[in-house]
XYZ file of C-alpha atoms in Angstrom:
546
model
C -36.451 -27.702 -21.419
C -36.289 -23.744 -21.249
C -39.695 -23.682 -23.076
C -41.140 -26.219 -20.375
C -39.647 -24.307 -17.440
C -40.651 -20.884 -19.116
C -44.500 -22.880 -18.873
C -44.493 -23.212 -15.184
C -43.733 -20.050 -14.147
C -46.209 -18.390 -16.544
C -48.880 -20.555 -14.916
C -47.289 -19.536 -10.767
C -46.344 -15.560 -12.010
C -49.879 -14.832 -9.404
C -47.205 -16.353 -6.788
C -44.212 -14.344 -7.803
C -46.880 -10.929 -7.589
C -47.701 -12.248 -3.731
C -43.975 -12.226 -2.989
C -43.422 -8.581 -4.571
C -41.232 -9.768 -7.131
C -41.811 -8.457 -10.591
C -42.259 -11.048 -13.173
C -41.507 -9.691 -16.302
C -38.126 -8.953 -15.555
C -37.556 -12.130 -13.704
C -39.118 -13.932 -16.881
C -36.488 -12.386 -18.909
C -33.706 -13.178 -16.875
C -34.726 -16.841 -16.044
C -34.906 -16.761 -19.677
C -31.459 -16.107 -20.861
C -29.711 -18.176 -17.593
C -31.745 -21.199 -19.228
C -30.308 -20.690 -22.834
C -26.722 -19.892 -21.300
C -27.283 -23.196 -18.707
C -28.350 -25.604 -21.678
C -25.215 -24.979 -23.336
C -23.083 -25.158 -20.612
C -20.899 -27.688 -20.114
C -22.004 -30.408 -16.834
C -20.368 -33.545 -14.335
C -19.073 -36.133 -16.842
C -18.941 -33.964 -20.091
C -16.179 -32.192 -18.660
C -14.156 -34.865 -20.150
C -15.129 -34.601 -23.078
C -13.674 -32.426 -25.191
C -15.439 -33.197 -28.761
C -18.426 -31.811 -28.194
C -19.108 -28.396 -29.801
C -19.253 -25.468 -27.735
C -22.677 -23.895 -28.591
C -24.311 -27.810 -28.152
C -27.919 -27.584 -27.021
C -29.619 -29.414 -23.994
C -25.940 -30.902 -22.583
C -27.957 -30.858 -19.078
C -30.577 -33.555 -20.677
C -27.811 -35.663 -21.872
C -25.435 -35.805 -18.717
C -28.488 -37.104 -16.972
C -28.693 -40.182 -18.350
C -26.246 -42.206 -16.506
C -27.258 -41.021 -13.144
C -30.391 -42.359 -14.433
C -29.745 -45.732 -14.849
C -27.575 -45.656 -11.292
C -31.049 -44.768 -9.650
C -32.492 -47.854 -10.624
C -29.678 -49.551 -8.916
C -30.272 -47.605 -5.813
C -33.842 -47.656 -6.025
C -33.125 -51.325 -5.772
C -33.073 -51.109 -2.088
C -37.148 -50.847 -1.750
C -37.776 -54.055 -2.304
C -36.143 -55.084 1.113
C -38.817 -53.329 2.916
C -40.376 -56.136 4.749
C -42.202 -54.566 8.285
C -40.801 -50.921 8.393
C -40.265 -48.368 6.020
C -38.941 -45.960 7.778
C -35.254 -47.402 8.088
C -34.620 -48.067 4.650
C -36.082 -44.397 3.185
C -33.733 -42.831 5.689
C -30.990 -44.266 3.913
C -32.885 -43.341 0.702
C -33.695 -39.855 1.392
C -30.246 -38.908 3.080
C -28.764 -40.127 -0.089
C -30.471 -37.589 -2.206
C -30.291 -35.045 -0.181
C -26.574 -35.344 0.091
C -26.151 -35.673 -3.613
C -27.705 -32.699 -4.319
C -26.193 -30.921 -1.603
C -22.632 -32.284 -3.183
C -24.448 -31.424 -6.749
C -24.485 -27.520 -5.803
C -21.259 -27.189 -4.013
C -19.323 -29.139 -6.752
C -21.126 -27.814 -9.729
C -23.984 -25.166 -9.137
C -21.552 -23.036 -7.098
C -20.069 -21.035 -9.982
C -23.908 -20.312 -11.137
C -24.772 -19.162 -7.466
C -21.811 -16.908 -7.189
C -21.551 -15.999 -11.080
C -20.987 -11.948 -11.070
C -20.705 -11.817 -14.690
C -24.101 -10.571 -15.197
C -23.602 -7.851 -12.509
C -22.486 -5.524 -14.876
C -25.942 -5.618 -16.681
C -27.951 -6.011 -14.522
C -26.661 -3.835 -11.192
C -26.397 -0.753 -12.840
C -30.354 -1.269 -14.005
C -33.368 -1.048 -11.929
C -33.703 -4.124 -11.191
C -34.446 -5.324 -7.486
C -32.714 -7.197 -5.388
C -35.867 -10.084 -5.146
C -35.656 -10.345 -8.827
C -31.617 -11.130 -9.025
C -32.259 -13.546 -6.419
C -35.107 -15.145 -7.128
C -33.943 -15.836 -10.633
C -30.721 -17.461 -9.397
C -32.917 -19.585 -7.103
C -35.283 -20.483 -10.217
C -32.050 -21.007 -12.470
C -30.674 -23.665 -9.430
C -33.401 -25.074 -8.591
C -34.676 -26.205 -11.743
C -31.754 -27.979 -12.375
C -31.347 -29.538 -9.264
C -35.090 -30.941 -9.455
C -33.690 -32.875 -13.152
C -31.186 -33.602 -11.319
C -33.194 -34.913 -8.312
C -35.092 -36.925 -10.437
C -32.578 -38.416 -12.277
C -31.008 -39.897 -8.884
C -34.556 -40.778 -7.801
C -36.819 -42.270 -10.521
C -35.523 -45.614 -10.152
C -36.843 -45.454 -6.281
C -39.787 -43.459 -7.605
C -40.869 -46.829 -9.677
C -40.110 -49.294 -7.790
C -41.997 -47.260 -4.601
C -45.090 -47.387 -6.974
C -44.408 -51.576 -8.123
C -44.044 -52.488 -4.465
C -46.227 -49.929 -1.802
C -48.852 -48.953 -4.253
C -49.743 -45.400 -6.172
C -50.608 -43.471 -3.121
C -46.863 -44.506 -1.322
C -45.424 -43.686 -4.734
C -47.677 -40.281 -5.071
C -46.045 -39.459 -1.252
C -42.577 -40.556 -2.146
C -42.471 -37.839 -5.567
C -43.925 -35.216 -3.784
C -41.172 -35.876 -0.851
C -38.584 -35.788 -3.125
C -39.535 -32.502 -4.729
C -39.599 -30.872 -1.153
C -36.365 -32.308 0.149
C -34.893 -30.982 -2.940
C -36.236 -27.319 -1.878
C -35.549 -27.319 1.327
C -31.657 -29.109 0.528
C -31.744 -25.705 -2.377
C -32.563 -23.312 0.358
C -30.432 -24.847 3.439
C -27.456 -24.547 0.982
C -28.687 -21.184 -0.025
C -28.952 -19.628 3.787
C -25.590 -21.010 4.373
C -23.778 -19.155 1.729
C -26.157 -16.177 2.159
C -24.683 -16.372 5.752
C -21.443 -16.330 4.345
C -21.119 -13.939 1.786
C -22.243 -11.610 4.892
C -19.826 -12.632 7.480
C -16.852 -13.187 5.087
C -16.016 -11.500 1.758
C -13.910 -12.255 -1.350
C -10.893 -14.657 -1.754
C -11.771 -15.937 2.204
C -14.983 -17.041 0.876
C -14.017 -18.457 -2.473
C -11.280 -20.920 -0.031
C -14.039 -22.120 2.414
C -15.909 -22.537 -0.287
C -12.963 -24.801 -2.158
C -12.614 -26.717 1.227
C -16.244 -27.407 1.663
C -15.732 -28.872 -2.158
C -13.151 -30.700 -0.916
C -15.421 -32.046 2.557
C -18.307 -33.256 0.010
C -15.725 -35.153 -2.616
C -14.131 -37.129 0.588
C -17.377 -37.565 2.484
C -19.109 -39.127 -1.113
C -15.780 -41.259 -1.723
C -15.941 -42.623 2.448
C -19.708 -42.837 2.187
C -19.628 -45.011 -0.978
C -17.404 -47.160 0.687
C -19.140 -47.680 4.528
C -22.280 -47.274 2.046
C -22.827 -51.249 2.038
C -22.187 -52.178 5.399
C -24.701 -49.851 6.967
C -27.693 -50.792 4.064
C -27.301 -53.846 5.016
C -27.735 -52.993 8.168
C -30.444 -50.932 7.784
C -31.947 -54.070 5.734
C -31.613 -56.211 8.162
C -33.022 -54.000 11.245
C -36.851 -54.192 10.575
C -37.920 -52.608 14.201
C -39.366 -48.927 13.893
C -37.319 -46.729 16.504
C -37.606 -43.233 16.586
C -34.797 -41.300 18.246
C -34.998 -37.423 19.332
C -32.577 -36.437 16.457
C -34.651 -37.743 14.208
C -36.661 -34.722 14.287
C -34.008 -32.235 13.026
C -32.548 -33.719 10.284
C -34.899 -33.782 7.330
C -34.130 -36.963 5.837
C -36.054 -38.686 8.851
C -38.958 -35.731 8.420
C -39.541 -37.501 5.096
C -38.954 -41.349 5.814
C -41.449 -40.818 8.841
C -44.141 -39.188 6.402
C -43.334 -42.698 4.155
C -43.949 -44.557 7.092
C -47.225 -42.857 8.810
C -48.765 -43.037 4.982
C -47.677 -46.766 3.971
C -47.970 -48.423 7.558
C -50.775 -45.830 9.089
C -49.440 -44.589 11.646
C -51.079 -41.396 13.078
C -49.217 -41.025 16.345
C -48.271 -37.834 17.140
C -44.499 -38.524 16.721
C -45.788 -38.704 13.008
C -47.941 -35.936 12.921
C -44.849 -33.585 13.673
C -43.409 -34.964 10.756
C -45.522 -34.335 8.373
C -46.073 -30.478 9.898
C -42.183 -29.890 9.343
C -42.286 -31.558 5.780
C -45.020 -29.324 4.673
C -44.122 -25.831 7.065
C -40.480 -26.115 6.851
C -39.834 -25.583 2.691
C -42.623 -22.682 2.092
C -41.555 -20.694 5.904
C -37.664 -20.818 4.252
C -38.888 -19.700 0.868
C -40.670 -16.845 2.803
C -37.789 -15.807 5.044
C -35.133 -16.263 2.147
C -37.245 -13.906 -0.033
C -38.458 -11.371 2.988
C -34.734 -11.133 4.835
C -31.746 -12.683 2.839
C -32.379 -12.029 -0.495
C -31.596 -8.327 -0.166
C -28.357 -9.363 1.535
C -27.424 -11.275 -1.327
C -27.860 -8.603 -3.585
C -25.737 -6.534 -2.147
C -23.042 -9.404 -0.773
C -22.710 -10.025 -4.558
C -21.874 -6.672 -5.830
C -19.400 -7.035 -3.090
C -18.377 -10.384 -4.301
C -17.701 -9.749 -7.884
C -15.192 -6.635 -6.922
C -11.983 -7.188 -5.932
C -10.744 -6.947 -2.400
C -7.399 -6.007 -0.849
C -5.802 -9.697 -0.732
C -2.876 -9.234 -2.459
C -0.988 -9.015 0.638
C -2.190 -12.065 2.017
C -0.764 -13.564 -1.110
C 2.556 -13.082 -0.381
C 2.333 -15.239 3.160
C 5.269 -15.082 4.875
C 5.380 -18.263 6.096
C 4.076 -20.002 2.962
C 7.703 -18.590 1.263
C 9.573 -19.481 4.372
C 8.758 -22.847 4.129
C 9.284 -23.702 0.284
C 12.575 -21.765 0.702
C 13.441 -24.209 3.274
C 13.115 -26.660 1.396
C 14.421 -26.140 -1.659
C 17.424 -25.260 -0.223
C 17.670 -28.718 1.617
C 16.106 -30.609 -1.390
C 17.182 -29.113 -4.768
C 20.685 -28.906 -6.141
C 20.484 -25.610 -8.846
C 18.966 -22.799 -9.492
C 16.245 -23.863 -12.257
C 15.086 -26.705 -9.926
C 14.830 -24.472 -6.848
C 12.962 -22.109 -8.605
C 11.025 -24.997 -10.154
C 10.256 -26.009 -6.234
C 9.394 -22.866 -5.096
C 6.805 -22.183 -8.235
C 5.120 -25.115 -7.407
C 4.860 -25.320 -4.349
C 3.085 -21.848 -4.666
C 0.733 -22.893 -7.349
C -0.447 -25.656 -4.809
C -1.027 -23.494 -1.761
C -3.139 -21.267 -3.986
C -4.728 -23.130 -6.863
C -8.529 -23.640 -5.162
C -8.704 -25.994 -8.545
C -5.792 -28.030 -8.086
C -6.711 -28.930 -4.205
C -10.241 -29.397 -5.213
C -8.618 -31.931 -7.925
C -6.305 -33.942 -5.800
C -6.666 -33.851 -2.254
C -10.508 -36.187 -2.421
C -8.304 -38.836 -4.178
C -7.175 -39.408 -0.097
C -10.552 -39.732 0.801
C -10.741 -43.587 0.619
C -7.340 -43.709 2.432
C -9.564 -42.707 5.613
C -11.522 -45.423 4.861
C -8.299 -48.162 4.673
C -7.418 -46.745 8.012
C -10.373 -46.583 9.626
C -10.817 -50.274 8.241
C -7.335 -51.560 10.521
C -9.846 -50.523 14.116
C -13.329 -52.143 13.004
C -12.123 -55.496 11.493
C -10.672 -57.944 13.353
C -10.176 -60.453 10.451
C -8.263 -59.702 7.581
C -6.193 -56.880 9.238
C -3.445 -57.900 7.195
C -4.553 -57.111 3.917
C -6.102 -53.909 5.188
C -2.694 -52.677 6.913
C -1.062 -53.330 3.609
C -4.193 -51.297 1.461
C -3.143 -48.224 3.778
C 0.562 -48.527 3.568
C 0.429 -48.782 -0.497
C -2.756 -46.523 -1.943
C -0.593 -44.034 0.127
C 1.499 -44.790 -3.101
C -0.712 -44.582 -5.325
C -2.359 -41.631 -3.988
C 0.883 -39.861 -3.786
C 1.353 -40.545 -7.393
C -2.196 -39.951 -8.231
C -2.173 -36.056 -6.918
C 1.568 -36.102 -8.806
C -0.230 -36.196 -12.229
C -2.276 -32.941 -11.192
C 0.667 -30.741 -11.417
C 0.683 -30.837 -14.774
C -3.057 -29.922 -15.022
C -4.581 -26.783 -15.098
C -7.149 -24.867 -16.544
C -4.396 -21.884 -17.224
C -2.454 -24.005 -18.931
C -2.291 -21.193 -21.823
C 0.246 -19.728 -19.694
C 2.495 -22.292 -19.977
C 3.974 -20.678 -23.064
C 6.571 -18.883 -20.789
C 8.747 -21.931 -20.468
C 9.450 -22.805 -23.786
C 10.079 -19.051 -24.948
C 12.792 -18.665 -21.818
C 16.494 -19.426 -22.078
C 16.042 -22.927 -20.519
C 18.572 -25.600 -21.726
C 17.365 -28.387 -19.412
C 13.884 -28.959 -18.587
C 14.004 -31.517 -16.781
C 15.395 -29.385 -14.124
C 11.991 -27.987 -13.669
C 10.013 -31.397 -13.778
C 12.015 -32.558 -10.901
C 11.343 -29.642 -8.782
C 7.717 -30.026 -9.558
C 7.601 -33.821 -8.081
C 9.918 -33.392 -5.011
C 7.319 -30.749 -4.169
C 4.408 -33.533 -4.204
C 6.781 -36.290 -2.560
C 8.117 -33.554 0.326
C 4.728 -32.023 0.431
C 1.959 -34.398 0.454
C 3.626 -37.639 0.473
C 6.204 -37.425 3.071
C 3.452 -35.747 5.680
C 0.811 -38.577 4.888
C 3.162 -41.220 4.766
C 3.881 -39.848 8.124
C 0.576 -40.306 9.319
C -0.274 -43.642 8.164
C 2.893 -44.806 9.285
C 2.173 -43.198 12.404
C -1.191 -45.190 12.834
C 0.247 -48.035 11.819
C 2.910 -47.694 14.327
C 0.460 -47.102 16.720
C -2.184 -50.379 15.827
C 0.812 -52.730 15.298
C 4.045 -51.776 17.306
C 7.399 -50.426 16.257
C 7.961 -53.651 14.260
C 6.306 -51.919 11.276
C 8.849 -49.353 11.242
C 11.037 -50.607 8.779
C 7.837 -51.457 6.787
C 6.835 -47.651 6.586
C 10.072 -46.541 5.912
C 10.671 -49.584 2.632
C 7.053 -48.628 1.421
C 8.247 -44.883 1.398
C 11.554 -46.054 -0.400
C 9.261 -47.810 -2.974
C 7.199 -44.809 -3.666
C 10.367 -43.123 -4.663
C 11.585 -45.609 -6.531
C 8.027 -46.118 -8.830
C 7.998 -42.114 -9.019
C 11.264 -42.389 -10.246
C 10.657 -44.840 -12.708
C 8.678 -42.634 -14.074
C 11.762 -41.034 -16.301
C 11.319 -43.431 -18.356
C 8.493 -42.303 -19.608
C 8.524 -41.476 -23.810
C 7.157 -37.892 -23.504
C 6.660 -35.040 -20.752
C 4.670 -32.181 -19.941
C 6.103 -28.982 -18.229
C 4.371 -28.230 -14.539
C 0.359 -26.769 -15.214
C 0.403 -27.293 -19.092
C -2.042 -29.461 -19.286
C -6.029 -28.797 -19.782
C -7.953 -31.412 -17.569
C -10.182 -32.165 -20.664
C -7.133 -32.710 -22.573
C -5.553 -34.987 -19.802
C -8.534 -37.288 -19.965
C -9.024 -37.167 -23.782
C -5.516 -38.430 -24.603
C -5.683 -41.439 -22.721
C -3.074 -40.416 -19.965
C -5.478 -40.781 -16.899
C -7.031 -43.780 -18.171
C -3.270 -45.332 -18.618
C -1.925 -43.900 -15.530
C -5.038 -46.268 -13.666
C -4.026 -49.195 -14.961
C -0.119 -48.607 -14.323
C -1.402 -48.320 -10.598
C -3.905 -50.719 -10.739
C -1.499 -53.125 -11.600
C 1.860 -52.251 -10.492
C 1.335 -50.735 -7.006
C -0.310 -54.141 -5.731
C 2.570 -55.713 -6.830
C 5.288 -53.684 -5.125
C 2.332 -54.494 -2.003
C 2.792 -58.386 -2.846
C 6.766 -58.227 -3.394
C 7.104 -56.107 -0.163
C 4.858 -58.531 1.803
C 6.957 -61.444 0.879
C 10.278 -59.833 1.565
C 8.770 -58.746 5.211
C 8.231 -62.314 5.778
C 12.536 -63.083 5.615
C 14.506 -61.662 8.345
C 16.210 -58.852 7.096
C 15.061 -58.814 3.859
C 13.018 -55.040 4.226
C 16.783 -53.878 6.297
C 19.174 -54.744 3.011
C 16.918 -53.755 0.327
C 15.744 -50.120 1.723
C 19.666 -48.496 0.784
C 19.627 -50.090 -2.070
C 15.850 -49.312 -3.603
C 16.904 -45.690 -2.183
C 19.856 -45.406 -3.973
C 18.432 -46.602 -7.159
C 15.574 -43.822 -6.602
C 18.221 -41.216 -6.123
C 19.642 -42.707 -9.543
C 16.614 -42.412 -11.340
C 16.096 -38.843 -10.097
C 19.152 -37.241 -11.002
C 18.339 -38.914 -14.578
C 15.554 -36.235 -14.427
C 18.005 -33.653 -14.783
C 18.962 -34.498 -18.205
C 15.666 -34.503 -20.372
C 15.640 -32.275 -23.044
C 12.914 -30.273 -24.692
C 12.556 -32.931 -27.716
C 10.732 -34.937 -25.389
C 8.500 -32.138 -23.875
C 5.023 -32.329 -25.142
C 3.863 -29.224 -26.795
């Protein structure tokens, strides 16, 4: 792939000379980032830690899957029945969106990557070339990866509307890929000038965080609107049409397959072939020597060790540990934790998208008017199992090296410091959310599902609890995430939700049926919880995984 990529530019170096960029340098930097990118280590191979380290082409091989999932969504073409426009909307913003998600969630640590700074700032090597070979280095990726997500429409555009629609439709998709590349680009261009350092590195975390709970809703609501779309066959163009580029490109489908040459039309095809080249120009005239320079910037450290130590961040974990822990070890436990979680952009990134379909639950009890029932129960209990779910990720980390300190302290109980680590999750994520759903359930169905909330919260202790039982532990952060999936645990820690959170669902929907069935078994579930918990105390280190 480097040698192909390598080709290209040779043949469009006359293009790099009309920007002012010099090639040869850029050629030899494009170079090495290709090398360094083939071996690096991409989306599902993450989990997988048997491959070797110095592996070739491990970009080629990760595509494959989304491959075969394009052919599934390129499925949708052969709805088109009067109109294309409608269903390439649909088409288009899903591609853009994945590779928007595709650079935040993967490409980011290329974008920002100030390792090479230290070779290549202190050489005379422009500002243009730095940035034009991270763009090259992005965007060549992104375009496989483009592709991948898009040759299964690509086909089936050419089986059903011809070679010239299909011609269009590949040419589209290589455009909305640049202009997706340089939209992203300006954005964090805009933000590496306006904020600096660790702020930057959290928005950028949360923005993470946006794209994994906007893909898990949007796969969800994903259905109901294509079939909507599928079954809306009337062309209507609305004035926001014309600034969002997914409707640029589905209107260029449409004028070519259709003929259409109003003028509505005729802007659309202006914008899809002005809009990518005028941002390649600005980027390369105006922000590229801002990035230059916001990078240097970037890659030094800034005076944020202050805002570390946040006040009110140690307020509140001291405020609760003193209400919810009973020694030392397990205060100090709490406090660690609770810490790690406020700062660890990693962990958040990990655990707070596995909410994301909880909107979706929620959202579910307004639009349906049939089968509320089973969808107030879904929101009451994957609260559960998200609670538990974002419990595992505590003892996940990719400094789990450091973990060494516990076993070489003078520690005679450990399970002092597991417990700490889970009342953290259950006082801070579980009890809050639990709070909200409850609230909005309150709020949809009346004050009768009070006691509901409150049993469903007593259950969640109660299966956390349970799980002292378990044969072997793992100290808070000890963990490598490759490790975690390799072993089995996430895999088994599915199916003991899958299974058993449903059925606590089922039991507690039968009991809520008697009348005070949910009243006489909430003391008694909690005090069996509270039983379980204080069994926590007493592990010792022969069952702590090494």
């Amino acid at each position: 792939m480097t040698k192909f990529v390598l080709f290209i530019l040779d043949k469009l170096q006359w293009l790099f000379k009309i920007l002012g960029v010099d090639y040869a340098l850029l050629r030899c930097i494009v170079e090495v980032k290709m090398i360094m990118e083939n071996r690096r280590v991409h989306g599902i191979q993450h989990n997988n830690r048997q491959q070797k380290d110095n592996e070739d082409n491990t970009f080629v091989k990760s595509l494959g899957v989304q491959t075969l999932l394009s052919f599934f969504i390129g499925g949708m073409v052969f709805f088109i029945d009067k109109t294309v426009f409608n269903v390439y909307l649909w088409n288009f913003t899903f591609i853009m969106f994945m590779i928007a998600f595709s650079m935040i969630s993967d490409f980011i640590e290329v974008l920002f990557d100030t390792t090479d700074n230290a070779i290549l700032i202190p050489r005379p090597v422009d500002g243009k070339v730095i940035w034009m070979a991270r763009l090259i280095h992005i965007t060549t990726f992104l375009l496989a990866l483009t592709f991948a997500n898009s040759l299964g429409s690509i086909v089936f555009t050419f089986i059903k509307l011809g070679l010239l629609a299909g011609f269009v439709y590949f040419v589209s998709v290589v455009l909305l890929c640049l202009i997706t590349v340089l939209f992203t680009g300006i954005l964090y261009l805009l933000l590496t000038k306006f904020v600096s350092g660790e702020r930057l590195k959290d928005i950028i975390g949360y923005a993470q965080i946006f794209f994994s709970v906007a893909l898990t809703v949007g796969y969800q609501l994903g259905s109901n609107l294509v079939g909507q779309l599928f079954l809306v066959q009337t062309l209507t163009i609305k004035w926001w049409h014309f600034i969002i580029p997914p409707a640029w490109f589905a209107g260029v489908m449409e004028a070519f397959v259709n003929r259409h040459l109003e003028p509505t039309f005729i802007i659309f095809l202006g914008l899809v072939l002005v809009v990518p080249f005028l941002s390649i120009y600005l980027m390369n005239r105006y922000l590229s020597p801002l990035f230059a320079k916001s990078l240097s910037e970037y890659g030094t450290p800034d005076n944020v060790e202050k805002d570390l130590v946040n006040s009110s961040e140690n307020g509140f974990a001291s405020f609760f540990a003193r209400i919810f822990t009973k020694n030392t070890l397990e205060k100090a436990a709490f406090i660690f934790v609770w810490k790690i979680t406020n700062r660890d952009r990693k962990f958040k990134i990990r655990a707070y998208p596995i909410f994301g379909i909880q909107i979706y639950f929620v959202a579910k009890l307004f639009w349906v008017e049939n089968s509320v029932e089973f969808y107030k129960w879904m929101a009451l209990y994957y609260t559960v199992f998200c609670v538990y779910a974002v419990g595992q990720q505590i003892f996940v980390s990719d400094d789990w090296k450091a973990a060494w300190i516990f076993s070489n302290t003078p520690i005679d109980k450990p399970g002092n410091i597991l417990l700490g680590g889970i009342k953290v999750i259950l006082i801070k994520l579980g009890l809050p959310v639990f709070m909200v759903v409850g609230g909005i359930l309150i709020y949809r169905y009346g004050w009768g599902m009070f006691d509901d909330v409150v049993f469903a919260f007593v259950n969640m202790l109660l299966f956390v609890g349970g799980g002292v039982f378990t044969k072997r532990f793992s100290m808070p952060f000890s963990r490598s995430v490759s490790e975690n999936n390799l072993n089995g645990t996430r895999g088994a820690n599915f199916i003991l939700l899958l299974f058993v959170v449903p059925i606590l669902g089922g039991i507690h929907y039968f009991i809520s049926k008697t009348t005070y069935g949910v009243i006489i078994l909430t003391p008694i579930f909690l005090g069996i919880a509270i039983i379980l918990f204080s069994e926590y105390r007493k592990i010792s280190w022969d069952k702590i995984r090494e």
